[in-house]
Short mmCIF file of C-alpha atoms in Angstrom, two decimals:
data_model
loop_
_atom_site.label_atom_id
_atom_site.label_comp_id
_atom_site.label_asym_id
_atom_site.label_seq_id
_atom_site.Cartn_x
_atom_site.Cartn_y
_atom_site.Cartn_z
CA MET A 89 35.38 26.33 8.99
CA ALA A 90 34.12 22.75 9.36
CA LEU A 91 33.78 21.74 12.99
CA MET A 92 33.10 18.37 14.53
CA ALA A 93 30.26 17.99 17.00
CA VAL A 94 31.13 18.51 20.64
CA CYS A 95 29.89 15.33 22.29
CA ALA A 96 29.96 15.45 26.05
CA VAL A 97 29.42 12.44 28.27
CA THR A 98 27.39 13.52 31.27
CA ALA A 99 26.95 10.49 33.48
CA SER A 100 27.46 12.83 36.42
CA HIS A 101 26.65 15.91 34.35
CA ALA A 102 30.34 16.76 33.96
CA GLN A 103 31.20 18.15 30.57
CA THR A 104 34.02 15.89 29.38
CA PRO A 105 34.59 15.27 25.66
CA ALA A 106 33.60 11.85 24.34
CA PRO A 107 36.18 9.78 22.45
CA GLY A 108 36.59 10.98 18.88
CA ALA A 109 35.05 14.41 19.52
CA SER A 110 36.94 17.65 19.17
CA ALA A 111 36.42 20.85 21.07
CA PRO A 112 35.67 24.10 19.24
CA THR A 113 38.66 26.29 18.52
CA ALA A 114 39.32 29.38 20.57
CA GLN A 115 38.25 31.56 17.63
CA ALA A 116 34.96 29.76 17.06
CA ALA A 117 31.62 31.23 18.08
CA PRO A 118 30.09 29.47 21.11
CA PRO A 119 28.13 26.41 20.00
CA VAL A 120 24.38 25.97 20.07
CA LYS A 121 23.94 23.42 22.84
CA LEU A 122 21.73 20.40 22.23
CA ALA A 123 20.98 17.86 24.96
CA LEU A 124 20.37 14.18 24.27
CA ILE A 125 18.55 12.48 27.16
CA GLU A 126 18.54 8.71 26.70
CA SER A 127 19.15 5.31 28.29
CA LEU A 128 22.92 4.99 27.92
CA SER A 129 23.27 2.24 30.51
CA GLY A 130 21.20 -0.77 31.50
CA SER A 131 18.96 -3.01 29.38
CA PHE A 132 18.41 -0.49 26.60
CA ALA A 133 21.88 1.08 26.41
CA ASN A 134 22.31 -0.20 22.85
CA THR A 135 19.26 1.76 21.71
CA GLY A 136 20.55 4.97 23.31
CA GLU A 137 23.98 4.55 21.75
CA ALA A 138 22.39 3.97 18.33
CA VAL A 139 20.56 7.29 18.68
CA PHE A 140 23.74 9.05 19.77
CA ARG A 141 25.60 7.88 16.65
CA ASN A 142 22.79 9.16 14.43
CA ILE A 143 22.61 12.55 16.14
CA VAL A 144 26.39 12.98 16.02
CA TRP A 145 26.41 12.17 12.30
CA ALA A 146 23.61 14.65 11.64
CA VAL A 147 25.33 17.38 13.67
CA ASP A 148 28.61 16.69 11.87
CA ARG A 149 26.83 17.32 8.56
CA VAL A 150 25.49 20.71 9.68
CA ASN A 151 28.85 21.73 11.13
CA ALA A 152 30.72 20.62 8.01
CA ARG A 153 28.92 23.36 6.10
CA GLY A 154 29.77 25.93 8.77
CA GLY A 155 27.03 25.40 11.36
CA VAL A 156 23.86 27.48 11.61
CA GLN A 157 23.88 30.97 10.11
CA LEU A 158 22.63 33.61 12.56
CA PRO A 159 22.77 37.41 12.43
CA ALA A 160 25.84 38.99 13.97
CA GLY A 161 23.75 40.24 16.89
CA ALA A 162 22.73 36.64 17.66
CA GLY A 163 26.26 35.32 17.62
CA GLY A 164 26.84 34.93 13.89
CA THR A 165 27.69 31.53 12.48
CA ARG A 166 27.47 28.93 15.25
CA PRO A 167 28.30 25.22 15.34
CA LEU A 168 25.93 22.74 16.91
CA ALA A 169 27.14 20.73 19.92
CA VAL A 170 25.38 17.72 21.41
CA SER A 171 25.84 16.62 25.01
CA ARG A 172 24.55 13.29 26.29
CA TYR A 173 22.73 12.68 29.55
CA ASP A 174 22.02 9.16 30.81
CA SER A 175 18.42 8.66 31.93
CA LYS A 176 19.24 5.07 32.92
CA GLY A 177 15.79 4.12 31.66
CA GLN A 178 14.13 5.92 34.59
CA ASN A 179 11.74 8.85 34.42
CA GLU A 180 13.15 10.49 37.55
CA GLU A 181 16.66 10.27 36.11
CA ALA A 182 15.37 11.81 32.88
CA LEU A 183 13.89 14.74 34.82
CA SER A 184 17.18 15.19 36.67
CA ALA A 185 18.99 15.14 33.33
CA LEU A 186 16.58 17.75 31.95
CA ARG A 187 17.34 20.10 34.84
CA ALA A 188 21.08 19.57 34.40
CA ALA A 189 20.87 20.14 30.64
CA ILE A 190 19.01 23.43 31.13
CA ASP A 191 21.53 24.50 33.76
CA ASP A 192 24.30 23.65 31.29
CA GLY A 193 22.77 26.03 28.76
CA ALA A 194 20.95 23.62 26.44
CA ARG A 195 17.87 25.11 24.81
CA VAL A 196 17.02 22.08 22.65
CA VAL A 197 16.30 18.72 24.28
CA MET A 198 16.14 15.47 22.29
CA GLN A 199 14.66 12.17 23.52
CA GLY A 200 12.61 9.34 22.12
CA ASN A 201 13.26 5.81 23.29
CA SER A 202 10.35 5.76 25.76
CA SER A 203 6.91 7.28 25.33
CA ALA A 204 6.45 7.27 29.11
CA THR A 205 9.61 9.33 29.53
CA ALA A 206 8.57 11.63 26.68
CA ALA A 207 5.24 12.34 28.40
CA VAL A 208 7.03 13.22 31.64
CA LEU A 209 9.46 15.50 29.79
CA ILE A 210 6.64 17.27 27.94
CA ASP A 211 4.91 18.09 31.23
CA ALA A 212 8.16 19.26 32.82
CA ILE A 213 9.12 21.42 29.84
CA ASN A 214 5.65 22.98 29.69
CA LYS A 215 5.98 23.99 33.36
CA HIS A 216 9.58 25.16 33.01
CA ASN A 217 8.81 27.30 29.95
CA GLU A 218 5.91 28.95 31.75
CA ARG A 219 7.97 29.53 34.87
CA GLU A 220 11.16 30.74 33.15
CA PRO A 221 10.31 32.33 29.80
CA GLY A 222 13.89 33.57 29.43
CA LYS A 223 15.18 29.99 29.42
CA ARG A 224 12.57 28.23 27.34
CA VAL A 225 13.53 24.96 25.68
CA LEU A 226 12.27 22.93 22.72
CA PHE A 227 11.71 19.18 22.83
CA LEU A 228 12.52 17.22 19.67
CA ASN A 229 11.18 13.65 19.79
CA TYR A 230 12.57 11.10 17.33
CA SER A 231 11.10 7.79 18.59
CA ALA A 232 8.42 8.15 21.30
CA VAL A 233 5.41 7.11 19.25
CA ASP A 234 2.47 6.88 21.65
CA PRO A 235 -0.22 8.75 19.63
CA ILE A 236 -1.32 10.67 22.75
CA LEU A 237 1.83 12.82 22.58
CA THR A 238 0.55 14.74 19.54
CA ASN A 239 -3.10 14.40 20.48
CA GLU A 240 -4.31 14.92 24.06
CA LYS A 241 -0.81 15.78 25.32
CA CYS A 242 0.24 17.91 22.36
CA SER A 243 2.43 20.88 23.25
CA PHE A 244 3.72 23.92 21.39
CA TRP A 245 7.21 23.03 22.66
CA HIS A 246 7.17 19.40 21.49
CA PHE A 247 7.81 18.19 17.93
CA ARG A 248 7.65 14.52 16.91
CA PHE A 249 9.73 13.34 13.95
CA ASP A 250 8.79 9.65 14.01
CA ALA A 251 5.52 8.25 12.70
CA HIS A 252 3.32 7.50 15.68
CA ALA A 253 2.08 4.02 16.54
CA ASP A 254 -1.22 4.29 14.67
CA MET A 255 0.60 5.43 11.52
CA ARG A 256 3.08 2.57 11.79
CA MET A 257 0.33 0.03 12.43
CA ALA A 258 -1.60 1.21 9.38
CA ALA A 259 1.53 0.67 7.26
CA LEU A 260 1.94 -2.87 8.61
CA MET A 261 -1.74 -3.55 7.94
CA ASP A 262 -1.18 -2.58 4.31
CA VAL A 263 0.96 -5.73 4.04
CA LEU A 264 -0.98 -7.94 6.47
CA ARG A 265 -4.23 -7.19 4.63
CA ALA A 266 -2.80 -8.81 1.50
CA ASP A 267 -1.81 -12.04 3.30
CA LYS A 268 -5.04 -13.95 2.63
CA ALA A 269 -3.66 -17.16 4.16
CA LEU A 270 -3.33 -15.50 7.57
CA LYS A 271 -6.16 -16.48 9.93
CA SER A 272 -4.75 -16.06 13.48
CA VAL A 273 -2.41 -13.64 15.28
CA TYR A 274 -0.87 -13.27 18.72
CA LEU A 275 -0.48 -9.76 20.13
CA ILE A 276 2.35 -9.14 22.58
CA GLY A 277 3.90 -5.92 23.81
CA GLN A 278 5.66 -4.02 26.56
CA ASP A 279 3.46 -3.00 29.46
CA TYR A 280 3.56 0.79 29.27
CA SER A 281 1.79 3.49 27.30
CA PHE A 282 3.39 2.72 23.93
CA GLY A 283 3.03 -1.07 24.12
CA GLN A 284 -0.57 -0.70 25.23
CA ALA A 285 -1.26 1.70 22.35
CA VAL A 286 0.20 -0.75 19.81
CA LEU A 287 -1.98 -3.64 20.95
CA ARG A 288 -5.06 -1.45 21.17
CA GLU A 289 -4.56 -0.16 17.63
CA ALA A 290 -3.75 -3.65 16.30
CA LYS A 291 -7.11 -4.94 17.53
CA LYS A 292 -8.89 -1.90 16.12
CA GLN A 293 -7.31 -2.13 12.68
CA LEU A 294 -7.63 -5.91 12.48
CA GLY A 295 -11.33 -5.57 13.27
CA ALA A 296 -11.76 -3.00 10.53
CA GLN A 297 -9.54 -4.50 7.84
CA ARG A 298 -9.25 -8.23 8.57
CA PRO A 299 -12.22 -9.31 10.68
CA ASP A 300 -11.58 -12.87 9.49
CA VAL A 301 -8.29 -12.96 11.47
CA ALA A 302 -8.67 -14.29 15.01
CA VAL A 303 -6.68 -12.78 17.89
CA VAL A 304 -5.56 -15.90 19.79
CA GLY A 305 -3.39 -14.11 22.34
CA ASP A 306 -3.22 -10.62 23.82
CA GLU A 307 -0.42 -10.10 26.32
CA LEU A 308 1.70 -7.39 27.94
CA HIS A 309 4.98 -7.98 29.76
CA PRO A 310 7.26 -5.81 31.95
CA VAL A 311 9.54 -3.43 30.06
CA GLY A 312 13.23 -4.35 30.05
CA ARG A 313 12.95 -6.82 32.93
CA VAL A 314 12.23 -10.13 31.21
CA LYS A 315 15.45 -12.10 30.73
CA ASP A 316 13.85 -15.35 29.57
CA PHE A 317 11.04 -15.09 27.01
CA ALA A 318 10.68 -18.88 26.68
CA PRO A 319 7.39 -19.00 28.64
CA TYR A 320 5.93 -16.32 26.34
CA ALA A 321 7.25 -18.14 23.26
CA VAL A 322 5.70 -21.42 24.39
CA LYS A 323 2.32 -19.70 24.76
CA ILE A 324 2.65 -18.15 21.31
CA LYS A 325 3.40 -21.52 19.72
CA SER A 326 0.70 -23.33 21.71
CA SER A 327 -1.92 -20.77 20.65
CA GLY A 328 -1.65 -21.87 17.05
CA ALA A 329 -0.97 -18.30 15.94
CA GLN A 330 0.27 -17.92 12.41
CA ALA A 331 1.80 -14.51 13.15
CA VAL A 332 2.87 -12.23 16.00
CA ILE A 333 2.22 -8.49 16.02
CA THR A 334 4.51 -6.57 18.38
CA GLY A 335 5.84 -3.10 19.01
CA ASN A 336 8.70 -4.49 21.12
CA TRP A 337 12.08 -2.82 20.72
CA GLY A 338 15.64 -3.29 21.97
CA ASN A 339 16.42 -6.43 23.96
CA ASP A 340 12.72 -7.04 24.56
CA LEU A 341 12.36 -7.74 20.84
CA THR A 342 15.63 -9.60 20.31
CA LEU A 343 15.03 -11.96 23.24
CA LEU A 344 11.41 -12.53 22.20
CA VAL A 345 12.19 -13.55 18.63
CA LYS A 346 15.16 -15.65 19.73
CA ALA A 347 12.97 -17.54 22.19
CA ALA A 348 10.28 -18.02 19.55
CA ARG A 349 12.81 -19.52 17.18
CA GLU A 350 14.18 -21.83 19.88
CA VAL A 351 10.74 -23.29 20.71
CA GLY A 352 10.02 -23.89 17.05
CA PHE A 353 7.55 -21.12 16.26
CA THR A 354 7.43 -20.87 12.46
CA GLY A 355 4.96 -18.03 12.02
CA SER A 356 5.50 -14.46 10.85
CA PHE A 357 6.44 -11.43 12.93
CA TYR A 358 4.85 -8.08 12.10
CA THR A 359 7.10 -5.62 13.92
CA PHE A 360 7.80 -1.96 14.43
CA TYR A 361 11.52 -2.52 14.98
CA GLY A 362 12.46 -6.00 13.72
CA ASN A 363 15.01 -4.66 11.26
CA ALA A 364 18.00 -4.15 13.59
CA LEU A 365 19.56 -4.26 17.09
CA GLY A 366 20.24 -7.99 16.88
CA ALA A 367 16.77 -9.16 15.88
CA PRO A 368 17.59 -10.44 12.35
CA ALA A 369 20.62 -12.41 13.56
CA ALA A 370 18.57 -13.84 16.44
CA ILE A 371 15.84 -15.02 14.08
CA GLY A 372 18.13 -16.43 11.38
CA ASP A 373 16.79 -18.35 8.39
CA ALA A 374 13.49 -18.88 10.21
CA GLY A 375 12.67 -15.25 9.47
CA LEU A 376 13.14 -15.35 5.72
CA GLY A 377 10.01 -13.96 4.15
CA LYS A 378 8.33 -13.94 7.58
CA VAL A 379 9.67 -10.94 9.51
CA VAL A 380 8.04 -7.69 8.47
CA ALA A 381 9.26 -4.29 9.69
CA VAL A 382 7.97 -0.75 9.20
CA ALA A 383 10.27 2.29 9.19
CA ASP A 384 10.66 5.78 7.82
CA TRP A 385 13.50 4.42 5.64
CA LEU A 386 15.42 1.18 5.12
CA PRO A 387 18.91 0.66 3.67
CA ASN A 388 17.50 -1.14 0.62
CA VAL A 389 15.18 1.69 -0.40
CA PRO A 390 15.86 1.86 -4.16
CA GLY A 391 17.83 4.74 -5.62
CA ALA A 392 21.39 6.02 -5.92
CA GLN A 393 20.87 8.82 -3.37
CA SER A 394 19.59 6.44 -0.72
CA GLU A 395 22.41 3.99 -1.38
CA ALA A 396 25.05 6.72 -1.09
CA PHE A 397 23.46 7.96 2.13
CA TYR A 398 23.67 4.52 3.70
CA GLN A 399 27.21 3.84 2.52
CA SER A 400 28.32 7.18 3.94
CA PHE A 401 26.96 6.23 7.36
CA ARG A 402 28.72 2.87 7.23
CA GLU A 403 32.00 4.59 6.38
CA ARG A 404 31.53 6.84 9.43
CA PHE A 405 30.56 3.91 11.69
CA PRO A 406 32.10 0.76 10.17
CA LYS A 407 31.58 -1.67 13.06
CA PRO A 408 28.77 -4.14 12.25
CA GLN A 409 27.12 -3.59 15.64
CA ASP A 410 26.87 0.14 14.90
CA ASP A 411 24.82 -0.42 11.75
CA TYR A 412 21.51 1.30 12.52
CA VAL A 413 20.86 4.54 10.69
CA HIS A 414 17.62 6.52 11.04
CA MET A 415 16.66 8.90 8.25
CA ARG A 416 14.19 10.70 10.53
CA MET A 417 16.93 11.71 12.97
CA GLN A 418 18.91 13.21 10.12
CA LEU A 419 15.83 15.10 8.92
CA MET A 420 15.14 16.25 12.49
CA VAL A 421 18.54 17.92 12.85
CA GLU A 422 18.22 19.42 9.36
CA ALA A 423 14.80 20.82 10.34
CA LEU A 424 16.29 22.28 13.51
CA ALA A 425 19.09 24.00 11.59
CA GLN A 426 16.58 25.31 9.05
CA SER A 427 14.30 26.61 11.80
CA ILE A 428 17.08 28.35 13.77
CA GLU A 429 18.24 30.10 10.62
CA GLY A 430 14.66 31.03 9.69
CA ALA A 431 14.09 32.49 13.14
CA GLY A 432 17.41 34.33 13.12
CA SER A 433 17.45 33.57 16.81
CA LEU A 434 17.81 30.83 19.39
CA GLU A 435 14.72 31.97 21.29
CA ALA A 436 12.55 28.88 21.67
CA ALA A 437 9.20 30.34 20.61
CA ALA A 438 10.71 31.93 17.50
CA VAL A 439 12.40 28.66 16.52
CA ALA A 440 9.19 26.70 17.24
CA ARG A 441 7.18 28.96 14.92
CA GLN A 442 9.68 28.24 12.15
CA MET A 443 9.71 24.52 12.97
CA GLU A 444 5.94 24.45 12.42
CA LYS A 445 6.55 25.10 8.72
CA ALA A 446 9.78 23.13 8.32
CA SER A 447 10.15 21.12 5.13
CA VAL A 448 13.38 19.17 4.61
CA GLN A 449 14.88 16.83 2.03
CA LEU A 450 17.86 14.50 2.23
CA ALA A 451 19.08 11.67 0.01
CA GLY A 452 15.86 11.50 -1.95
CA ARG A 453 13.64 11.35 1.15
CA GLY A 454 11.97 14.15 3.04
CA GLY A 455 9.04 15.39 5.02
CA SER A 456 7.30 18.39 6.51
CA MET A 457 5.98 19.37 9.92
CA ARG A 458 2.20 19.59 10.42
CA ALA A 459 1.69 22.77 12.42
CA ALA A 460 -1.65 21.70 13.88
CA ASP A 461 -0.20 18.94 16.09
CA HIS A 462 3.58 19.06 15.52
CA GLN A 463 3.57 15.60 13.92
CA PHE A 464 6.15 15.23 11.14
CA GLN A 465 4.63 13.90 7.92
CA GLN A 466 6.91 11.63 5.88
CA PRO A 467 6.80 8.51 3.71
CA LEU A 468 6.93 5.11 5.40
CA VAL A 469 8.38 1.88 4.06
CA VAL A 470 7.65 -1.74 4.92
CA GLY A 471 10.30 -4.39 4.41
CA VAL A 472 10.42 -8.19 4.54
CA MET A 473 13.48 -10.06 5.79
CA ASP A 474 15.54 -11.91 3.19
CA LYS A 475 19.11 -13.04 2.59
CA GLN A 476 21.65 -10.50 1.43
CA GLY A 477 22.18 -10.87 -2.29
CA GLN A 478 18.60 -11.75 -3.09
CA PRO A 479 16.77 -9.34 -5.41
CA GLY A 480 16.23 -6.03 -3.64
CA VAL A 481 18.57 -6.92 -0.75
CA LYS A 482 21.95 -5.40 -1.59
CA PHE A 483 22.63 -4.51 2.05
CA ASP A 484 22.36 -6.71 5.12
CA VAL A 485 21.85 -5.66 8.74
CA GLU A 486 24.70 -5.55 11.28
CA GLY A 487 26.78 -8.03 9.27
CA SER A 488 24.14 -10.71 9.85
CA GLY A 489 23.76 -11.72 6.21
CA TYR A 490 20.08 -10.77 6.39
CA GLY A 491 18.49 -7.59 5.10
CA PHE A 492 15.05 -6.18 4.35
CA ARG A 493 13.52 -6.02 0.90
CA VAL A 494 11.16 -3.07 0.50
CA VAL A 495 7.65 -4.25 -0.34
CA ARG A 496 5.74 -1.02 0.33
CA ASP A 497 6.77 2.62 -0.03
CA ILE A 498 3.86 4.60 1.36
CA PRO A 499 3.72 8.31 0.47
CA ALA A 500 3.38 10.86 3.25
CA GLU A 501 -0.13 11.86 2.26
CA LYS A 502 -1.31 8.26 2.64
CA ALA A 503 0.62 7.67 5.88
CA GLN A 504 -0.90 10.63 7.72
CA GLN A 505 -3.60 10.18 10.35
CA PRO A 506 -6.15 12.60 11.83
CA HIS A 507 -5.42 14.28 15.18
CA SER A 508 -7.31 15.65 18.17
CA CYS A 509 -4.71 18.22 19.30
CA GLN A 510 -5.98 21.47 20.82
CA MET A 511 -2.74 23.37 21.20
CA GLN A 512 -2.05 26.51 23.20
CA ARG A 513 0.19 28.61 20.99
CA PHE A 514 2.87 31.15 21.92
#
């Protein structure tokens, strides 16, 4: 029986079905409960909602083939069900949501849109799992990319499915290194662990690969609190920078690039997340050939399988503002289903041991988990902004008329980075 995901809105931790979700039938086995902890209100609500759509779509796919197959003694065939918990962009709210999710029976927690929050959750889950071994939980991270999370802070209970900041920066540098006309850059980022890591790695990799490029600005700003980026944009333009390197995401990126355009900055943007959430529309024609973005996948990745994958998502979520699909989130849920079935159990340690050797494929893309540090290894792509209809740009972004032409497709073995994880195993 194909079952839709159970999607519960938990603003006050009450389990009420979200619009469009259906409850399991009376005959169905109880679902495997997954908890999504994200900013679903406030400055970054759009990023949390984008994640939710991706997770729902991934869960729908697993449930459409019957759910996860477990032995009869472990409940038999079970659907997956995802409930959402609003962290409101605050670490304390995220911890409260974690406690509520565990109380509600979730044994898999998903989060990603803040490395600071991810670090807090890792610590809390480590302590909880030690204190209550009968209620251990796994933490699946799809976007928190501070390298420390799979290095000094690595945990047996935490698995990261996004490329971390150093991996993403190396991919951007693969393109920047070839731009021989570039002589000056401005570094700007959000003032927390991730933003700091991006700027630190940018300086390191520029020094190693393009020592001829001058860093003419190096600035951090508050996360999610800047409403007017004009002062920052004026400084960028006044510096004479030919390009900006930034890890900014959500409104902090959209408002930055919009302000830069409005003050007449004509340089390039090397970004981690410039390919969606309003950024291309905000930049407009000024970004043609100048906005570079790195991702695990882009809609214009060549190939019939990739094209069908993207078109299927757009059929499921046809509104232009909902157009942000993440391949890694789909692979994450596939890896979870594979690991639960391999373990034949929902017990967290058993599933984690299977997750350490997970290898998944979807729509011509794929990746595998590195057991040593729980960092997913996958190809990365780099795209350059162009008008829809130009060669290599069949699909635009969010109905903007602008898309990203793939200029680098970096294999997983080249994208990987060394680690310093010393993990306690269970």
